[in-house]
Structure formats: structure tokens, C-alpha cells
């Protein structure tokens, strides 16, 4: 999940830099964002190869990690140079960039790493079964569609002098989000159910605490301060005591409510053991 987060972050940087390229109004800013647009994608092949090596369950040696990251270290120093993007020009409110010689190396880097990665996924897909097989299938489809469209639109075609399809690359990440999202929801990919539950619980708790402090402080401020002549310190203390007394029961209630809605298949082991003991005792008797 850590490696997948880094892949997602790299894709996000790629999409956002392309947005800034589209809204650039001067050649200088267009050149800056065009060169910066490579910062996100340059990490993706290496991270992808690390991801498919350990996905869905596996390990990777330190030597392989260094080997996979080595091309990134070689490319990074040339991102803000003419070897990346040599020049840009604004034509009809769009940016046309002239790629440098670095793009040839990039195309080879992407082709080799993604070919190895997809080969590993195919091999794991054939050897697996059940839910892991389905997870691998959706991961493969999501990455494959995004990589093919992104590489074609933002690497191969610009080398050939075709600039009109560059917006297709960032848009292709929709395929990655869709397939991975479906695998997360339907086939328990990355197993984020506990994150969903905790996020919902703490969201409702924050809303409760903020709402309680705001509402009750206002009401008790009128009662204690104006009617009884007490200070605001007493008012704040009263509200804090009320929140402390109610926060734990509310947390338990929200946890039970989220379990019923989102985690119907969750096993309550205490209940299972209690029912099992009762049934065994009845049968023996």
C-alpha cells in the first residue's frame, strides 16, 4: 500500500503539472511546467516494478530496489535542462513542446520496466486463484490501459512531432482509478476497510465535539453568564465535562452503526463463541 500510494502521488503530480501547462500564459512558465511534468512520471516505472514484485504477497531484496531506482537517479539531474524539453511555443492557446534527446531514453526506460512488470503480473495471474487472481487481473487492466495511453500520447507521439494528443495521457489515469477502485471495493484489494471505519468514526466524533462546543457554549453562555452571572471559564469547563462524558458512548455507538452498514460480514468472535458454547451444551444435554 505504501508503494501504491507513491505511484498514485506520482500520477497526481503528472496530472497537476499538465493542468498548469494548459493554463500557462507565457513561454517561460510553459517551459517550466513542461519540464516539471516529467518529475512525476519518471518514478512510476520503477515504483510499478517494485509494486508488482511484492504484490499481492512477496518480498523484494535491497539489491533489486537499488537496481530498479537507478534509472530515476540518472534522469533526475536532466529534468530542468534542454535535454528534457528543448523549447516550447504557444499556438492557439495551447502549448507545443519540442522534446529533447532524453525522451528517447525515457521511452526505452518505460518500455523495458513496464514489459518486465506486466510479464510478472501475467505469470502471477496464471499461478494464482480465487480473490488474489481477481485482484491481479484488475491491477493489470488498470495499469495496462493507463500505461499504453499515457506512453503513446506523452512519449511516443511527441517524439514523432505530434502534440495534439498530450491531454489523453493524464486523462488515462481514470482507467487506473476505476479498476483499482473496483478491486478495492469488490475484491478487498489493499484491505482498507479499517481505514474507512476509523475515518467515519472520527469524522462523526469531530463533528460532534465541534458542534457541541459551539452550540452548548453559546446556550450555556447565556444561562450561566447572563442569568447566573458566572464567568466563561465555568461555562467552558461545563461543556468540556459534558463532552468527556459523552464522547466514549458516542464512539461506541458510531462504531456499531458503521459495522452494521459497511461491515455486515465482519465476525464478532465473542458472539460466535457464546453461541457455539450454547449450542454444544444443548446438544450434549
PDB file of C-alpha atoms in Angstrom:
ATOM      1  CA  UNK A   1       0.000   0.000   0.000  1.00  0.00           C
ATOM      2  CA  UNK A   2       2.960   2.352   0.567  1.00  0.00           C
ATOM      3  CA  UNK A   3       4.339   1.735  -2.922  1.00  0.00           C
ATOM      4  CA  UNK A   4       0.882   2.114  -4.452  1.00  0.00           C
ATOM      5  CA  UNK A   5       0.456   5.424  -2.611  1.00  0.00           C
ATOM      6  CA  UNK A   6       3.748   6.660  -4.113  1.00  0.00           C
ATOM      7  CA  UNK A   7       2.563   5.599  -7.583  1.00  0.00           C
ATOM      8  CA  UNK A   8      -0.677   7.486  -7.049  1.00  0.00           C
ATOM      9  CA  UNK A   9       1.231  10.547  -5.821  1.00  0.00           C
ATOM     10  CA  UNK A  10       3.472  10.464  -8.907  1.00  0.00           C
ATOM     11  CA  UNK A  11       0.443  10.229 -11.196  1.00  0.00           C
ATOM     12  CA  UNK A  12      -1.168  13.122  -9.319  1.00  0.00           C
ATOM     13  CA  UNK A  13       1.932  15.287  -9.874  1.00  0.00           C
ATOM     14  CA  UNK A  14       1.823  14.382 -13.566  1.00  0.00           C
ATOM     15  CA  UNK A  15      -1.829  15.390 -13.882  1.00  0.00           C
ATOM     16  CA  UNK A  16      -1.417  18.652 -11.945  1.00  0.00           C
ATOM     17  CA  UNK A  17       1.661  19.801 -13.872  1.00  0.00           C
ATOM     18  CA  UNK A  18      -0.244  19.202 -17.116  1.00  0.00           C
ATOM     19  CA  UNK A  19      -3.029  21.399 -15.779  1.00  0.00           C
ATOM     20  CA  UNK A  20      -0.522  24.210 -15.168  1.00  0.00           C
ATOM     21  CA  UNK A  21       0.863  23.690 -18.680  1.00  0.00           C
ATOM     22  CA  UNK A  22      -2.625  24.198 -20.119  1.00  0.00           C
ATOM     23  CA  UNK A  23      -3.152  27.476 -18.226  1.00  0.00           C
ATOM     24  CA  UNK A  24       0.359  28.857 -18.827  1.00  0.00           C
ATOM     25  CA  UNK A  25       0.187  32.288 -20.478  1.00  0.00           C
ATOM     26  CA  UNK A  26       3.880  32.933 -21.119  1.00  0.00           C
ATOM     27  CA  UNK A  27       6.565  30.833 -22.852  1.00  0.00           C
ATOM     28  CA  UNK A  28       8.709  30.942 -19.712  1.00  0.00           C
ATOM     29  CA  UNK A  29       6.027  29.446 -17.453  1.00  0.00           C
ATOM     30  CA  UNK A  30       5.024  26.948 -20.137  1.00  0.00           C
ATOM     31  CA  UNK A  31       8.646  25.784 -20.433  1.00  0.00           C
ATOM     32  CA  UNK A  32       8.984  25.476 -16.642  1.00  0.00           C
ATOM     33  CA  UNK A  33       5.825  23.373 -16.215  1.00  0.00           C
ATOM     34  CA  UNK A  34       6.568  21.302 -19.327  1.00  0.00           C
ATOM     35  CA  UNK A  35       9.914  20.276 -17.891  1.00  0.00           C
ATOM     36  CA  UNK A  36       8.470  19.760 -14.404  1.00  0.00           C
ATOM     37  CA  UNK A  37       5.780  17.482 -15.879  1.00  0.00           C
ATOM     38  CA  UNK A  38       8.396  14.725 -16.087  1.00  0.00           C
ATOM     39  CA  UNK A  39       9.031  14.729 -12.330  1.00  0.00           C
ATOM     40  CA  UNK A  40       6.005  12.551 -11.549  1.00  0.00           C
ATOM     41  CA  UNK A  41       6.140  10.001 -14.400  1.00  0.00           C
ATOM     42  CA  UNK A  42       9.882   9.338 -14.018  1.00  0.00           C
ATOM     43  CA  UNK A  43       9.208   7.479 -10.744  1.00  0.00           C
ATOM     44  CA  UNK A  44       6.254   5.403 -11.981  1.00  0.00           C
ATOM     45  CA  UNK A  45       8.078   2.593 -13.911  1.00  0.00           C
ATOM     46  CA  UNK A  46      10.467   1.903 -11.015  1.00  0.00           C
ATOM     47  CA  UNK A  47       7.697   2.017  -8.413  1.00  0.00           C
ATOM     48  CA  UNK A  48       5.481  -0.138 -10.622  1.00  0.00           C
ATOM     49  CA  UNK A  49       8.167  -2.823 -10.941  1.00  0.00           C
ATOM     50  CA  UNK A  50       8.689  -2.815  -7.157  1.00  0.00           C
ATOM     51  CA  UNK A  51       4.908  -2.992  -6.664  1.00  0.00           C
ATOM     52  CA  UNK A  52       4.327  -5.992  -8.941  1.00  0.00           C
ATOM     53  CA  UNK A  53       7.318  -7.786  -7.385  1.00  0.00           C
ATOM     54  CA  UNK A  54       5.782  -7.718  -3.895  1.00  0.00           C
ATOM     55  CA  UNK A  55       2.089  -7.784  -4.940  1.00  0.00           C
ATOM     56  CA  UNK A  56      -0.086  -9.434  -3.717  1.00  0.00           C
ATOM     57  CA  UNK A  57       2.271 -11.083  -1.230  1.00  0.00           C
ATOM     58  CA  UNK A  58       6.014 -11.212  -1.638  1.00  0.00           C
ATOM     59  CA  UNK A  59       9.353  -9.633  -0.822  1.00  0.00           C
ATOM     60  CA  UNK A  60      12.000  -7.690  -2.693  1.00  0.00           C
ATOM     61  CA  UNK A  61      15.710  -7.579  -1.956  1.00  0.00           C
ATOM     62  CA  UNK A  62      17.601  -4.372  -1.299  1.00  0.00           C
ATOM     63  CA  UNK A  63      19.734  -5.061  -4.367  1.00  0.00           C
ATOM     64  CA  UNK A  64      16.682  -5.146  -6.647  1.00  0.00           C
ATOM     65  CA  UNK A  65      15.308  -1.950  -5.100  1.00  0.00           C
ATOM     66  CA  UNK A  66      18.548  -0.112  -5.877  1.00  0.00           C
ATOM     67  CA  UNK A  67      18.628  -1.572  -9.387  1.00  0.00           C
ATOM     68  CA  UNK A  68      15.030  -0.522 -10.095  1.00  0.00           C
ATOM     69  CA  UNK A  69      15.558   3.030  -8.779  1.00  0.00           C
ATOM     70  CA  UNK A  70      18.875   3.564 -10.610  1.00  0.00           C
ATOM     71  CA  UNK A  71      17.303   4.951 -13.855  1.00  0.00           C
ATOM     72  CA  UNK A  72      15.429   7.563 -11.811  1.00  0.00           C
ATOM     73  CA  UNK A  73      18.696   8.809 -10.298  1.00  0.00           C
ATOM     74  CA  UNK A  74      20.188   9.079 -13.783  1.00  0.00           C
ATOM     75  CA  UNK A  75      17.230  11.037 -15.198  1.00  0.00           C
ATOM     76  CA  UNK A  76      16.506  13.494 -12.371  1.00  0.00           C
ATOM     77  CA  UNK A  77      19.543  15.785 -12.967  1.00  0.00           C
ATOM     78  CA  UNK A  78      18.375  16.456 -16.550  1.00  0.00           C
ATOM     79  CA  UNK A  79      14.725  17.340 -15.845  1.00  0.00           C
ATOM     80  CA  UNK A  80      15.237  21.115 -15.904  1.00  0.00           C
ATOM     81  CA  UNK A  81      17.554  21.089 -18.905  1.00  0.00           C
ATOM     82  CA  UNK A  82      17.110  21.255 -22.661  1.00  0.00           C
ATOM     83  CA  UNK A  83      17.693  17.506 -22.821  1.00  0.00           C
ATOM     84  CA  UNK A  84      14.173  17.119 -21.424  1.00  0.00           C
ATOM     85  CA  UNK A  85      12.216  19.844 -23.245  1.00  0.00           C
ATOM     86  CA  UNK A  86      14.333  21.965 -25.545  1.00  0.00           C
ATOM     87  CA  UNK A  87      11.715  24.642 -26.323  1.00  0.00           C
ATOM     88  CA  UNK A  88       8.007  25.443 -26.217  1.00  0.00           C
ATOM     89  CA  UNK A  89       5.696  27.765 -28.121  1.00  0.00           C
ATOM     90  CA  UNK A  90       2.150  28.957 -27.551  1.00  0.00           C
ATOM     91  CA  UNK A  91      -0.132  28.177 -30.501  1.00  0.00           C
ATOM     92  CA  UNK A  92      -3.871  28.950 -30.350  1.00  0.00           C
ATOM     93  CA  UNK A  93      -3.956  28.916 -26.521  1.00  0.00           C
ATOM     94  CA  UNK A  94      -2.158  25.559 -26.389  1.00  0.00           C
ATOM     95  CA  UNK A  95       1.433  24.651 -25.613  1.00  0.00           C
ATOM     96  CA  UNK A  96       3.544  22.803 -28.159  1.00  0.00           C
ATOM     97  CA  UNK A  97       6.753  21.419 -26.658  1.00  0.00           C
ATOM     98  CA  UNK A  98       9.801  20.167 -28.507  1.00  0.00           C
ATOM     99  CA  UNK A  99      11.158  17.096 -26.678  1.00  0.00           C
ATOM    100  CA  UNK A 100      14.888  16.661 -26.217  1.00  0.00           C
ATOM    101  CA  UNK A 101      17.096  13.608 -26.571  1.00  0.00           C
ATOM    102  CA  UNK A 102      16.134  12.484 -23.041  1.00  0.00           C
ATOM    103  CA  UNK A 103      12.765  11.323 -24.392  1.00  0.00           C
ATOM    104  CA  UNK A 104      14.448   8.520 -26.369  1.00  0.00           C
ATOM    105  CA  UNK A 105      15.987   7.194 -23.157  1.00  0.00           C
ATOM    106  CA  UNK A 106      12.681   7.653 -21.351  1.00  0.00           C
ATOM    107  CA  UNK A 107      10.805   5.640 -23.970  1.00  0.00           C
ATOM    108  CA  UNK A 108      13.283   2.769 -23.585  1.00  0.00           C
ATOM    109  CA  UNK A 109      13.127   3.013 -19.776  1.00  0.00           C
ATOM    110  CA  UNK A 110       9.320   2.881 -19.798  1.00  0.00           C
ATOM    111  CA  UNK A 111       9.173   0.051 -22.354  1.00  0.00           C
ATOM    112  CA  UNK A 112      11.661  -2.189 -20.525  1.00  0.00           C
ATOM    113  CA  UNK A 113      10.353  -1.685 -16.984  1.00  0.00           C
ATOM    114  CA  UNK A 114       6.663  -1.965 -17.853  1.00  0.00           C
ATOM    115  CA  UNK A 115       7.265  -5.016 -20.052  1.00  0.00           C
ATOM    116  CA  UNK A 116       9.023  -6.767 -17.168  1.00  0.00           C
ATOM    117  CA  UNK A 117       6.294  -5.656 -14.743  1.00  0.00           C
ATOM    118  CA  UNK A 118       3.400  -6.809 -16.901  1.00  0.00           C
ATOM    119  CA  UNK A 119       5.215 -10.089 -17.521  1.00  0.00           C
ATOM    120  CA  UNK A 120       5.435 -10.650 -13.757  1.00  0.00           C
ATOM    121  CA  UNK A 121       1.735  -9.865 -13.337  1.00  0.00           C
ATOM    122  CA  UNK A 122       0.757 -12.298 -16.089  1.00  0.00           C
ATOM    123  CA  UNK A 123       2.888 -15.028 -14.517  1.00  0.00           C
ATOM    124  CA  UNK A 124       1.357 -14.403 -11.080  1.00  0.00           C
ATOM    125  CA  UNK A 125      -2.147 -14.329 -12.587  1.00  0.00           C
ATOM    126  CA  UNK A 126      -1.675 -17.769 -14.137  1.00  0.00           C
ATOM    127  CA  UNK A 127      -0.294 -19.251 -10.915  1.00  0.00           C
ATOM    128  CA  UNK A 128      -2.921 -17.760  -8.579  1.00  0.00           C
ATOM    129  CA  UNK A 129      -6.593 -18.488  -7.951  1.00  0.00           C
ATOM    130  CA  UNK A 130      -9.597 -17.073  -6.137  1.00  0.00           C
ATOM    131  CA  UNK A 131      -9.577 -13.485  -4.881  1.00  0.00           C
ATOM    132  CA  UNK A 132      -5.810 -12.881  -5.457  1.00  0.00           C
ATOM    133  CA  UNK A 133      -6.279 -13.847  -9.111  1.00  0.00           C
ATOM    134  CA  UNK A 134      -9.136 -11.365  -9.488  1.00  0.00           C
ATOM    135  CA  UNK A 135      -7.116  -8.644  -7.744  1.00  0.00           C
ATOM    136  CA  UNK A 136      -4.141  -9.206 -10.057  1.00  0.00           C
ATOM    137  CA  UNK A 137      -6.449  -9.081 -13.096  1.00  0.00           C
ATOM    138  CA  UNK A 138      -7.904  -5.685 -12.200  1.00  0.00           C
ATOM    139  CA  UNK A 139      -4.486  -4.273 -11.271  1.00  0.00           C
ATOM    140  CA  UNK A 140      -3.158  -5.450 -14.638  1.00  0.00           C
ATOM    141  CA  UNK A 141      -6.039  -3.892 -16.614  1.00  0.00           C
ATOM    142  CA  UNK A 142      -5.858  -0.575 -14.746  1.00  0.00           C
ATOM    143  CA  UNK A 143      -2.118  -0.155 -15.201  1.00  0.00           C
ATOM    144  CA  UNK A 144      -2.047  -1.538 -18.740  1.00  0.00           C
ATOM    145  CA  UNK A 145      -4.648   0.875 -20.155  1.00  0.00           C
ATOM    146  CA  UNK A 146      -3.108   3.879 -18.378  1.00  0.00           C
ATOM    147  CA  UNK A 147       0.464   2.995 -19.366  1.00  0.00           C
ATOM    148  CA  UNK A 148      -0.357   2.325 -23.019  1.00  0.00           C
ATOM    149  CA  UNK A 149      -2.400   5.510 -23.492  1.00  0.00           C
ATOM    150  CA  UNK A 150      -0.036   7.668 -21.416  1.00  0.00           C
ATOM    151  CA  UNK A 151       3.138   6.437 -23.120  1.00  0.00           C
ATOM    152  CA  UNK A 152       1.590   6.779 -26.556  1.00  0.00           C
ATOM    153  CA  UNK A 153       0.215  10.277 -26.002  1.00  0.00           C
ATOM    154  CA  UNK A 154       3.037  11.792 -23.939  1.00  0.00           C
ATOM    155  CA  UNK A 155       6.159   9.949 -25.073  1.00  0.00           C
ATOM    156  CA  UNK A 156       5.950   8.312 -28.492  1.00  0.00           C
ATOM    157  CA  UNK A 157       3.772  10.834 -30.356  1.00  0.00           C
ATOM    158  CA  UNK A 158       5.725  13.915 -29.110  1.00  0.00           C
ATOM    159  CA  UNK A 159       8.937  12.281 -30.370  1.00  0.00           C
ATOM    160  CA  UNK A 160       7.255  11.940 -33.764  1.00  0.00           C
ATOM    161  CA  UNK A 161       6.232  15.628 -33.641  1.00  0.00           C
ATOM    162  CA  UNK A 162       2.530  15.056 -32.834  1.00  0.00           C
ATOM    163  CA  UNK A 163       1.417  17.268 -29.932  1.00  0.00           C
ATOM    164  CA  UNK A 164      -2.379  17.154 -30.195  1.00  0.00           C
ATOM    165  CA  UNK A 165      -2.928  14.036 -28.067  1.00  0.00           C
ATOM    166  CA  UNK A 166      -0.985  15.018 -24.938  1.00  0.00           C
ATOM    167  CA  UNK A 167      -4.121  15.652 -22.870  1.00  0.00           C
ATOM    168  CA  UNK A 168      -5.074  11.996 -23.382  1.00  0.00           C
ATOM    169  CA  UNK A 169      -2.202  10.867 -21.152  1.00  0.00           C
ATOM    170  CA  UNK A 170      -3.335  12.396 -17.842  1.00  0.00           C
ATOM    171  CA  UNK A 171      -6.949  11.504 -18.670  1.00  0.00           C
ATOM    172  CA  UNK A 172      -5.918   7.843 -18.973  1.00  0.00           C
ATOM    173  CA  UNK A 173      -5.398   7.719 -15.196  1.00  0.00           C
ATOM    174  CA  UNK A 174      -9.198   7.415 -14.959  1.00  0.00           C
ATOM    175  CA  UNK A 175      -8.793   3.783 -16.059  1.00  0.00           C
ATOM    176  CA  UNK A 176      -6.275   3.150 -13.272  1.00  0.00           C
ATOM    177  CA  UNK A 177      -8.521   4.756 -10.659  1.00  0.00           C
ATOM    178  CA  UNK A 178     -11.608   2.869 -11.897  1.00  0.00           C
ATOM    179  CA  UNK A 179     -10.108  -0.639 -11.990  1.00  0.00           C
ATOM    180  CA  UNK A 180      -8.117  -0.290  -8.764  1.00  0.00           C
ATOM    181  CA  UNK A 181     -11.096   1.322  -7.023  1.00  0.00           C
ATOM    182  CA  UNK A 182     -13.375  -1.531  -8.094  1.00  0.00           C
ATOM    183  CA  UNK A 183     -10.822  -4.086  -6.910  1.00  0.00           C
ATOM    184  CA  UNK A 184     -10.619  -2.309  -3.530  1.00  0.00           C
ATOM    185  CA  UNK A 185     -14.399  -2.245  -3.066  1.00  0.00           C
ATOM    186  CA  UNK A 186     -15.335  -5.582  -4.640  1.00  0.00           C
ATOM    187  CA  UNK A 187     -12.321  -7.817  -4.009  1.00  0.00           C
ATOM    188  CA  UNK A 188     -10.799  -6.312  -0.833  1.00  0.00           C
ATOM    189  CA  UNK A 189      -7.649  -5.052  -2.558  1.00  0.00           C
ATOM    190  CA  UNK A 190      -5.263  -3.418  -0.027  1.00  0.00           C
ATOM    191  CA  UNK A 191      -7.892  -4.178   2.677  1.00  0.00           C
ATOM    192  CA  UNK A 192      -8.737  -0.576   3.581  1.00  0.00           C
ATOM    193  CA  UNK A 193     -11.940  -1.421   5.474  1.00  0.00           C
ATOM    194  CA  UNK A 194     -10.403  -0.464   8.831  1.00  0.00           C
ATOM    195  CA  UNK A 195      -9.343   2.891   7.366  1.00  0.00           C
ATOM    196  CA  UNK A 196     -12.894   3.560   6.151  1.00  0.00           C
ATOM    197  CA  UNK A 197     -14.330   2.648   9.532  1.00  0.00           C
ATOM    198  CA  UNK A 198     -11.913   4.773  11.533  1.00  0.00           C
ATOM    199  CA  UNK A 199     -12.338   7.713   9.159  1.00  0.00           C
ATOM    200  CA  UNK A 200     -16.121   7.611   9.539  1.00  0.00           C
ATOM    201  CA  UNK A 201     -15.952   7.228  13.311  1.00  0.00           C
ATOM    202  CA  UNK A 202     -13.513  10.087  13.835  1.00  0.00           C
ATOM    203  CA  UNK A 203     -15.371  12.278  11.336  1.00  0.00           C
ATOM    204  CA  UNK A 204     -18.595  11.963  13.336  1.00  0.00           C
ATOM    205  CA  UNK A 205     -16.699  12.468  16.584  1.00  0.00           C
ATOM    206  CA  UNK A 206     -15.078  15.663  15.296  1.00  0.00           C
ATOM    207  CA  UNK A 207     -18.439  16.945  14.098  1.00  0.00           C
ATOM    208  CA  UNK A 208     -19.975  16.097  17.469  1.00  0.00           C
ATOM    209  CA  UNK A 209     -17.234  17.759  19.512  1.00  0.00           C
ATOM    210  CA  UNK A 210     -17.160  20.885  17.341  1.00  0.00           C
ATOM    211  CA  UNK A 211     -20.947  21.150  17.236  1.00  0.00           C
ATOM    212  CA  UNK A 212     -21.294  20.514  20.957  1.00  0.00           C
ATOM    213  CA  UNK A 213     -18.696  23.087  21.904  1.00  0.00           C
ATOM    214  CA  UNK A 214     -20.191  25.677  19.595  1.00  0.00           C
ATOM    215  CA  UNK A 215     -23.851  25.103  20.406  1.00  0.00           C
ATOM    216  CA  UNK A 216     -23.708  24.412  24.132  1.00  0.00           C
ATOM    217  CA  UNK A 217     -21.139  27.121  24.782  1.00  0.00           C
ATOM    218  CA  UNK A 218     -23.474  29.631  23.190  1.00  0.00           C
ATOM    219  CA  UNK A 219     -26.525  28.419  25.116  1.00  0.00           C
ATOM    220  CA  UNK A 220     -24.806  27.955  28.473  1.00  0.00           C
ATOM    221  CA  UNK A 221     -23.046  31.266  27.969  1.00  0.00           C
ATOM    222  CA  UNK A 222     -26.421  32.940  28.031  1.00  0.00           C
ATOM    223  CA  UNK A 223     -27.612  30.894  31.024  1.00  0.00           C
ATOM    224  CA  UNK A 224     -24.510  30.996  33.216  1.00  0.00           C
ATOM    225  CA  UNK A 225     -23.105  34.360  32.242  1.00  0.00           C
ATOM    226  CA  UNK A 226     -26.193  36.486  31.841  1.00  0.00           C
ATOM    227  CA  UNK A 227     -28.677  34.746  34.127  1.00  0.00           C
ATOM    228  CA  UNK A 228     -26.426  33.442  36.907  1.00  0.00           C
ATOM    229  CA  UNK A 229     -23.535  35.852  36.491  1.00  0.00           C
ATOM    230  CA  UNK A 230     -20.876  33.135  36.213  1.00  0.00           C
ATOM    231  CA  UNK A 231     -17.743  33.542  34.122  1.00  0.00           C
ATOM    232  CA  UNK A 232     -16.900  31.975  30.786  1.00  0.00           C
ATOM    233  CA  UNK A 233     -14.278  29.753  32.416  1.00  0.00           C
ATOM    234  CA  UNK A 234     -17.049  27.907  34.274  1.00  0.00           C
ATOM    235  CA  UNK A 235     -19.033  27.673  31.040  1.00  0.00           C
ATOM    236  CA  UNK A 236     -16.118  26.149  29.114  1.00  0.00           C
ATOM    237  CA  UNK A 237     -15.460  23.705  31.960  1.00  0.00           C
ATOM    238  CA  UNK A 238     -19.067  22.590  31.987  1.00  0.00           C
ATOM    239  CA  UNK A 239     -19.050  21.977  28.230  1.00  0.00           C
ATOM    240  CA  UNK A 240     -15.715  20.127  28.387  1.00  0.00           C
ATOM    241  CA  UNK A 241     -17.059  17.866  31.162  1.00  0.00           C
ATOM    242  CA  UNK A 242     -20.171  17.144  29.095  1.00  0.00           C
ATOM    243  CA  UNK A 243     -18.106  16.238  26.035  1.00  0.00           C
ATOM    244  CA  UNK A 244     -15.802  13.965  28.064  1.00  0.00           C
ATOM    245  CA  UNK A 245     -18.796  12.086  29.486  1.00  0.00           C
ATOM    246  CA  UNK A 246     -20.477  11.621  26.099  1.00  0.00           C
ATOM    247  CA  UNK A 247     -17.523  11.031  23.762  1.00  0.00           C
ATOM    248  CA  UNK A 248     -16.917   7.349  24.610  1.00  0.00           C
ATOM    249  CA  UNK A 249     -20.587   6.229  24.407  1.00  0.00           C
ATOM    250  CA  UNK A 250     -20.931   8.120  21.126  1.00  0.00           C
ATOM    251  CA  UNK A 251     -17.771   6.486  19.759  1.00  0.00           C
ATOM    252  CA  UNK A 252     -19.106   3.016  20.588  1.00  0.00           C
ATOM    253  CA  UNK A 253     -22.484   3.829  19.042  1.00  0.00           C
ATOM    254  CA  UNK A 254     -20.950   5.147  15.808  1.00  0.00           C
ATOM    255  CA  UNK A 255     -18.649   2.091  15.621  1.00  0.00           C
ATOM    256  CA  UNK A 256     -21.615  -0.266  15.906  1.00  0.00           C
ATOM    257  CA  UNK A 257     -23.574   1.745  13.318  1.00  0.00           C
ATOM    258  CA  UNK A 258     -20.721   1.706  10.778  1.00  0.00           C
ATOM    259  CA  UNK A 259     -20.229  -2.026  11.350  1.00  0.00           C
ATOM    260  CA  UNK A 260     -23.876  -2.704  10.530  1.00  0.00           C
ATOM    261  CA  UNK A 261     -23.813  -0.563   7.379  1.00  0.00           C
ATOM    262  CA  UNK A 262     -20.370  -1.219   5.911  1.00  0.00           C
ATOM    263  CA  UNK A 263     -19.112  -4.402   7.570  1.00  0.00           C
ATOM    264  CA  UNK A 264     -22.031  -6.808   7.694  1.00  0.00           C
ATOM    265  CA  UNK A 265     -19.718  -9.752   7.054  1.00  0.00           C
ATOM    266  CA  UNK A 266     -17.452  -8.880   9.970  1.00  0.00           C
ATOM    267  CA  UNK A 267     -17.194 -11.681  12.532  1.00  0.00           C
ATOM    268  CA  UNK A 268     -17.951 -10.962  16.195  1.00  0.00           C
ATOM    269  CA  UNK A 269     -15.825 -13.668  17.765  1.00  0.00           C
ATOM    270  CA  UNK A 270     -17.258 -13.219  21.248  1.00  0.00           C
ATOM    271  CA  UNK A 271     -20.787 -13.741  19.923  1.00  0.00           C
ATOM    272  CA  UNK A 272     -19.691 -16.741  17.851  1.00  0.00           C
ATOM    273  CA  UNK A 273     -18.032 -18.423  20.850  1.00  0.00           C
ATOM    274  CA  UNK A 274     -21.014 -17.703  23.074  1.00  0.00           C
ATOM    275  CA  UNK A 275     -23.482 -19.190  20.564  1.00  0.00           C
ATOM    276  CA  UNK A 276     -21.188 -22.164  19.919  1.00  0.00           C
ATOM    277  CA  UNK A 277     -20.963 -22.911  23.636  1.00  0.00           C
ATOM    278  CA  UNK A 278     -24.737 -22.693  23.998  1.00  0.00           C
ATOM    279  CA  UNK A 279     -25.406 -24.977  21.038  1.00  0.00           C
ATOM    280  CA  UNK A 280     -22.825 -27.542  22.198  1.00  0.00           C
ATOM    281  CA  UNK A 281     -24.304 -27.573  25.705  1.00  0.00           C
ATOM    282  CA  UNK A 282     -27.830 -28.048  24.341  1.00  0.00           C
ATOM    283  CA  UNK A 283     -26.772 -30.861  22.013  1.00  0.00           C
ATOM    284  CA  UNK A 284     -24.845 -32.683  24.729  1.00  0.00           C
ATOM    285  CA  UNK A 285     -27.783 -32.361  27.105  1.00  0.00           C
TER     286      UNK A 285
END
